[in-house]
XYZ file of C-alpha atoms in Angstrom:
423
model
C 52.889 93.028 -60.192
C 52.089 96.168 -58.188
C 49.168 97.064 -60.468
C 47.727 93.604 -59.955
C 48.272 93.830 -56.207
C 46.562 97.250 -56.043
C 43.653 95.935 -58.088
C 43.239 92.948 -55.770
C 43.504 95.208 -52.737
C 40.802 97.462 -54.188
C 38.529 94.480 -54.777
C 39.119 93.273 -51.235
C 38.284 96.728 -49.862
C 35.049 96.844 -51.841
C 34.031 93.406 -50.595
C 34.938 94.320 -47.017
C 33.165 97.691 -47.087
C 29.854 96.384 -45.645
C 31.784 94.904 -42.720
C 33.687 98.153 -42.206
C 30.467 100.160 -42.237
C 28.824 97.747 -39.806
C 31.792 97.987 -37.427
C 31.747 101.796 -37.695
C 28.023 102.022 -36.939
C 27.831 99.244 -34.358
C 31.090 99.663 -32.450
C 32.578 102.940 -33.689
C 35.621 101.101 -35.072
C 37.599 102.640 -37.983
C 35.682 105.922 -37.632
C 38.543 107.623 -35.827
C 41.384 108.396 -38.203
C 39.316 107.556 -41.276
C 40.796 110.403 -43.316
C 44.321 109.627 -42.174
C 43.989 106.045 -43.375
C 43.063 107.349 -46.822
C 46.029 109.687 -47.133
C 45.000 112.929 -45.415
C 48.012 113.974 -43.350
C 46.650 115.432 -40.081
C 47.317 119.059 -39.206
C 49.139 118.119 -35.995
C 51.780 116.398 -38.149
C 51.986 119.211 -40.707
C 52.477 121.927 -38.093
C 55.720 120.497 -36.699
C 59.112 121.921 -37.719
C 60.818 120.263 -40.681
C 63.479 117.797 -39.474
C 65.124 114.590 -40.655
C 62.498 111.972 -39.818
C 62.362 108.376 -38.651
C 58.962 106.759 -39.262
C 58.134 103.828 -36.970
C 55.075 101.675 -37.659
C 53.636 99.626 -34.766
C 50.322 97.926 -35.516
C 48.715 97.773 -32.075
C 49.342 97.932 -28.331
C 51.770 95.004 -28.252
C 53.981 96.469 -30.971
C 53.855 99.954 -29.414
C 55.070 98.515 -26.119
C 57.769 96.507 -27.904
C 59.262 99.512 -29.733
C 58.884 101.943 -26.828
C 62.400 101.345 -25.488
C 63.895 101.385 -28.987
C 62.306 104.760 -29.751
C 63.699 106.257 -26.542
C 67.186 105.053 -27.489
C 66.802 106.309 -31.064
C 65.984 109.757 -29.688
C 69.181 109.738 -27.670
C 71.294 108.321 -30.510
C 69.905 110.657 -33.196
C 68.892 113.825 -31.311
C 68.456 115.939 -34.436
C 65.784 113.651 -35.838
C 62.045 113.701 -35.432
C 60.463 110.302 -34.700
C 56.877 109.734 -35.788
C 54.790 106.649 -35.049
C 51.886 105.174 -36.991
C 49.468 102.544 -35.728
C 46.628 100.569 -37.257
C 44.314 100.018 -34.281
C 42.539 102.566 -32.093
C 43.980 101.057 -28.913
C 47.495 101.230 -30.341
C 46.866 104.835 -31.393
C 45.750 105.855 -27.896
C 48.777 104.290 -26.237
C 51.197 105.713 -28.816
C 49.848 109.229 -28.302
C 50.306 108.852 -24.558
C 53.879 107.578 -24.977
C 55.189 109.687 -27.876
C 52.983 112.775 -28.031
C 49.882 113.373 -30.129
C 51.821 115.614 -32.521
C 54.023 112.646 -33.501
C 51.407 109.929 -33.983
C 48.967 109.136 -36.802
C 47.001 106.267 -38.306
C 48.827 104.086 -40.809
C 47.600 104.746 -44.360
C 46.049 102.025 -46.454
C 48.528 100.419 -48.825
C 47.475 102.423 -51.877
C 49.992 104.664 -53.612
C 47.652 107.683 -53.402
C 47.337 107.221 -49.598
C 51.042 106.678 -48.948
C 52.569 109.406 -51.142
C 51.240 112.364 -49.065
C 52.981 111.000 -45.948
C 56.248 110.391 -47.772
C 56.058 113.867 -49.305
C 55.510 115.578 -45.938
C 57.731 113.425 -43.726
C 60.547 112.695 -46.194
C 61.721 109.879 -43.897
C 65.347 108.839 -44.027
C 64.434 105.647 -42.168
C 61.229 103.594 -42.031
C 61.015 101.010 -39.233
C 58.330 98.319 -39.390
C 57.652 96.357 -36.193
C 57.309 92.572 -36.476
C 56.022 91.451 -39.905
C 54.492 94.234 -41.966
C 55.144 93.597 -45.649
C 53.061 96.260 -47.424
C 54.213 96.161 -51.065
C 53.289 99.696 -52.124
C 54.682 101.318 -48.992
C 57.936 99.401 -49.288
C 58.268 100.196 -53.001
C 57.539 103.918 -52.611
C 59.626 104.368 -49.468
C 62.552 102.627 -51.138
C 62.130 104.819 -54.223
C 62.247 107.905 -51.975
C 65.729 106.804 -50.788
C 64.560 105.913 -47.283
C 66.280 103.023 -45.550
C 63.798 100.330 -44.466
C 64.237 98.081 -41.434
C 61.923 95.395 -40.053
C 62.580 95.038 -36.324
C 61.422 92.289 -33.978
C 60.649 90.368 -37.158
C 58.812 87.074 -36.900
C 56.922 84.723 -39.182
C 54.112 83.188 -37.150
C 52.980 79.598 -37.596
C 49.654 80.920 -38.864
C 51.111 83.173 -41.581
C 53.976 80.865 -42.555
C 52.025 78.679 -45.053
C 50.609 81.741 -46.816
C 53.988 83.401 -47.184
C 55.444 80.208 -48.636
C 52.569 79.951 -51.098
C 53.312 83.406 -52.506
C 57.070 83.525 -52.025
C 57.721 83.977 -55.731
C 55.858 87.295 -55.502
C 57.199 88.202 -52.068
C 60.796 87.830 -53.171
C 60.633 91.073 -55.166
C 58.870 92.935 -52.357
C 61.472 91.896 -49.791
C 64.291 93.301 -51.940
C 63.152 96.794 -50.908
C 63.959 96.101 -47.236
C 67.510 96.968 -46.209
C 67.626 95.067 -42.929
C 65.624 92.361 -41.164
C 66.225 91.951 -37.419
C 64.516 88.759 -36.328
C 63.403 87.468 -32.949
C 64.817 83.947 -33.402
C 66.901 81.745 -35.679
C 63.684 80.054 -36.806
C 62.292 83.404 -37.978
C 65.549 84.057 -39.835
C 65.330 80.700 -41.665
C 61.722 81.372 -42.633
C 62.561 84.822 -44.005
C 65.419 83.407 -46.059
C 63.111 80.723 -47.412
C 60.589 83.257 -48.733
C 63.249 85.354 -50.435
C 64.900 87.753 -48.013
C 68.565 88.334 -48.990
C 70.784 86.466 -46.530
C 73.191 89.382 -46.116
C 70.356 91.536 -44.774
C 68.963 89.198 -42.105
C 70.261 89.184 -38.514
C 68.960 87.690 -35.282
C 68.656 90.430 -32.640
C 66.226 88.880 -30.157
C 62.770 89.840 -28.923
C 62.197 93.512 -28.148
C 59.277 92.647 -25.906
C 61.717 91.239 -23.359
C 63.095 94.772 -23.011
C 59.746 96.565 -22.800
C 59.875 99.190 -20.014
C 57.634 98.897 -16.994
C 54.185 100.328 -17.731
C 53.097 103.599 -16.180
C 51.145 102.848 -13.041
C 47.492 103.873 -13.434
C 45.784 105.474 -10.448
C 43.601 102.415 -9.958
C 46.637 100.273 -9.085
C 47.337 102.139 -5.840
C 43.610 102.231 -5.048
C 43.231 98.497 -5.514
C 46.338 97.702 -3.485
C 44.955 99.698 -0.578
C 41.467 98.182 -0.844
C 42.817 94.624 -1.072
C 44.793 95.124 2.136
C 41.972 96.873 3.991
C 39.433 94.192 3.067
C 41.792 91.260 3.539
C 40.976 90.209 -0.023
C 42.607 87.398 -1.946
C 43.666 85.410 -3.775
C 43.691 87.678 -6.827
C 43.258 86.094 -10.258
C 43.863 88.303 -13.303
C 42.471 87.085 -16.630
C 43.917 89.315 -19.337
C 43.284 89.758 -23.067
C 40.430 87.253 -23.155
C 38.684 86.718 -26.471
C 35.288 85.483 -27.591
C 34.663 81.926 -26.427
C 36.941 82.147 -23.392
C 34.805 83.978 -20.837
C 32.126 81.297 -21.122
C 34.797 78.706 -20.228
C 36.127 80.815 -17.363
C 32.749 81.658 -15.803
C 32.205 78.254 -14.071
C 35.776 78.427 -12.764
C 35.059 81.858 -11.273
C 31.932 80.505 -9.566
C 33.921 77.647 -8.032
C 36.724 80.018 -7.010
C 34.357 82.306 -5.099
C 32.710 79.313 -3.448
C 36.057 78.027 -2.179
C 37.547 81.459 -1.474
C 34.828 83.992 -0.539
C 37.458 86.756 -0.300
C 38.839 86.101 -3.807
C 39.005 88.840 -6.439
C 39.023 88.414 -10.226
C 40.204 91.097 -12.646
C 38.820 90.315 -16.091
C 40.102 92.245 -19.118
C 38.554 91.388 -22.506
C 40.950 91.995 -25.384
C 38.646 94.111 -27.554
C 36.696 97.150 -26.260
C 33.670 96.375 -28.433
C 33.135 93.203 -26.373
C 32.879 94.902 -22.979
C 29.074 94.981 -23.068
C 28.663 91.385 -24.251
C 31.065 90.110 -21.547
C 29.125 92.066 -18.912
C 25.909 90.462 -20.196
C 27.484 87.000 -19.983
C 28.582 87.546 -16.377
C 25.090 88.692 -15.518
C 23.568 85.606 -17.148
C 25.928 83.402 -15.126
C 24.808 85.153 -11.917
C 28.353 86.227 -11.109
C 28.877 89.338 -8.992
C 30.808 91.936 -10.954
C 31.380 95.640 -11.278
C 32.637 97.494 -14.331
C 35.911 99.323 -13.802
C 34.339 102.510 -15.205
C 31.656 102.336 -12.484
C 33.803 101.140 -9.585
C 33.386 103.317 -6.484
C 36.735 102.452 -4.907
C 35.639 99.840 -2.388
C 34.020 96.426 -2.065
C 36.114 94.129 -4.275
C 36.005 90.881 -2.301
C 34.060 88.047 -3.845
C 33.465 89.758 -7.151
C 34.809 90.302 -10.652
C 36.206 93.694 -11.613
C 35.528 93.954 -15.351
C 38.243 96.148 -16.861
C 36.281 98.107 -19.461
C 39.116 100.593 -19.918
C 42.242 100.643 -22.085
C 45.884 100.613 -21.044
C 45.570 99.479 -17.412
C 45.901 95.696 -17.683
C 49.690 95.512 -17.982
C 50.320 97.273 -14.660
C 47.480 95.438 -12.890
C 49.233 92.106 -13.388
C 51.290 93.296 -10.397
C 48.327 92.322 -8.197
C 48.003 88.787 -9.559
C 48.556 85.655 -7.555
C 47.606 83.778 -10.713
C 47.489 85.309 -14.211
C 45.624 83.677 -17.081
C 46.673 85.127 -20.451
C 43.881 84.855 -22.994
C 43.589 84.196 -26.691
C 44.963 80.760 -25.887
C 42.037 78.558 -24.815
C 40.557 79.016 -28.280
C 42.593 79.084 -31.514
C 43.585 82.750 -31.581
C 47.347 82.398 -31.168
C 47.673 83.699 -27.612
C 48.891 87.009 -26.184
C 51.918 88.422 -24.404
C 52.952 86.478 -21.291
C 55.840 88.837 -20.508
C 53.591 91.384 -18.794
C 52.629 89.084 -15.876
C 56.133 87.561 -15.870
C 57.569 90.982 -15.040
C 55.767 90.882 -11.694
C 56.482 87.261 -10.847
C 52.871 86.139 -11.273
C 52.117 82.444 -11.763
C 51.125 82.282 -15.441
C 48.505 80.017 -17.004
C 47.874 79.768 -20.752
C 45.888 77.531 -23.054
C 47.356 75.382 -25.810
C 46.948 77.956 -28.612
C 50.029 80.161 -28.235
C 51.363 80.147 -31.804
C 51.821 83.942 -31.920
C 54.328 83.706 -29.060
C 55.634 80.213 -29.728
C 59.303 80.887 -28.961
C 58.626 82.848 -25.790
C 56.187 80.220 -24.531
C 58.603 77.391 -25.392
C 61.371 79.182 -23.502
C 59.186 79.545 -20.419
C 58.025 75.926 -20.701
C 61.621 74.677 -20.814
C 62.264 76.509 -17.559
C 59.021 75.279 -15.959
C 57.955 78.927 -15.707
C 54.307 78.653 -16.774
C 51.401 76.223 -16.734
C 49.668 75.127 -19.940
C 46.052 73.969 -19.729
C 43.021 73.271 -21.954
C 39.253 73.735 -21.620
C 38.799 70.291 -20.040
C 41.489 70.829 -17.380
C 41.038 74.559 -16.869
C 39.149 74.337 -13.578
C 41.482 71.713 -12.099
C 44.653 73.506 -13.177
C 43.634 77.045 -12.279
C 42.107 76.244 -8.909
C 44.901 73.791 -8.131
C 47.440 76.538 -8.647
C 45.457 78.915 -6.449
C 45.404 76.300 -3.673
C 49.110 75.404 -3.880
C 50.881 78.525 -2.647
C 54.477 77.189 -2.703
C 54.092 75.949 -6.282
C 52.423 79.203 -7.292
C 55.199 81.348 -5.835
C 57.946 79.182 -7.364
C 56.283 79.307 -10.787
C 56.111 83.105 -10.651
C 59.716 83.426 -9.494
C 60.948 81.287 -12.381
C 58.942 83.416 -14.832
C 60.574 86.604 -13.537
C 64.020 84.995 -13.748
C 63.492 83.892 -17.366
C 62.503 87.435 -18.309
C 65.619 88.888 -16.696
C 67.949 86.558 -18.600
C 66.675 87.679 -22.020
C 67.442 91.397 -21.935
C 69.550 93.107 -24.612
C 67.517 92.930 -27.829
C 66.982 96.702 -27.866
C 70.717 97.453 -27.739
C 71.435 94.924 -30.509
C 68.665 96.414 -32.639
C 69.925 99.945 -32.098
C 73.489 98.948 -33.001
C 72.382 97.317 -36.261
C 70.271 100.340 -37.253
C 73.124 102.714 -36.455
C 75.493 100.714 -38.614
C 73.002 100.760 -41.488
C 72.524 104.535 -41.320
C 76.242 105.215 -41.108
């Protein structure tokens, strides 16, 4: 089976190569860490002292934030161990290096035996932790063969991936046997894992690590903006975070109406993907909306304009400024993004109807009347209505913060289960 899988993976890589090359040339994607992805262990990893190692894989920014608290507790629980972190995306890599040190972070190798073996040979991990749902057959097989324990934490089976997993569950069953422990976000995720072949004795519900994510480090711009907002008497502040293609064009008319009704309003707009910063700036210009790019902001004059966040890693903390927070990837069918970041600050949260990637979190907030769901047709009415209704807006944000506080503890449960496995 693994030979067939590797052959299919090779064919897929060959077919995808033109796209990869285009992304490398056009946007610079995949260029950084290219050698690491193909099995070249970076010098910064090789130069560290030999220690028992725990390898944590977190795909992107969301997963890095989710495992941040767990990694800190693992360091305290197992002080004689080195913890290394791999990521897939450039944004995840940048954040992981900031959080865990450049000497402990590298790009996740492609799932070919020749790319994985050098890392296993150098690291000799006693434990491999995969965040959320990362079922890479060759990595799991080779790590298991090297006597490493394998744990999937914060495990979930999204609505989008669920049909595909079921279709290939006869093949997945063998792959899942290599995993020693699955710690799922919800009972529903547990049932789905059991259905596709995970051994029942190895599956536990531990909760969602993202509820326990520590507060983000405050970027310098946060204090600057707070001061400028007060000095200029600016407001209300609307933060639109993690927007994806097709959403800014829906939001632009709403922004125009907002500024017409509230000349002192401020919008913080943060596209999800860095390669889209230029195209979003062009769209705002075409719509004749006043904006300034964060990278060019002089430190004053924010009223009545859009601050386009063309930087990485600042959005999470800037939700603290929001009167209303729209969380993107949800007006169009992209599955949505993390609503816990604005909830932490008691912002009134608005999402679209496409929130499959965070279905259980969104359902929990909906049951507590702690967020507002909208659609492209009602976006203007709902968003501007919330801006205008201060008591409702404040109550919505307070309920969101309360829901977040009631869900703590997943990190401790995850740590306890891992400790029991290792002992």
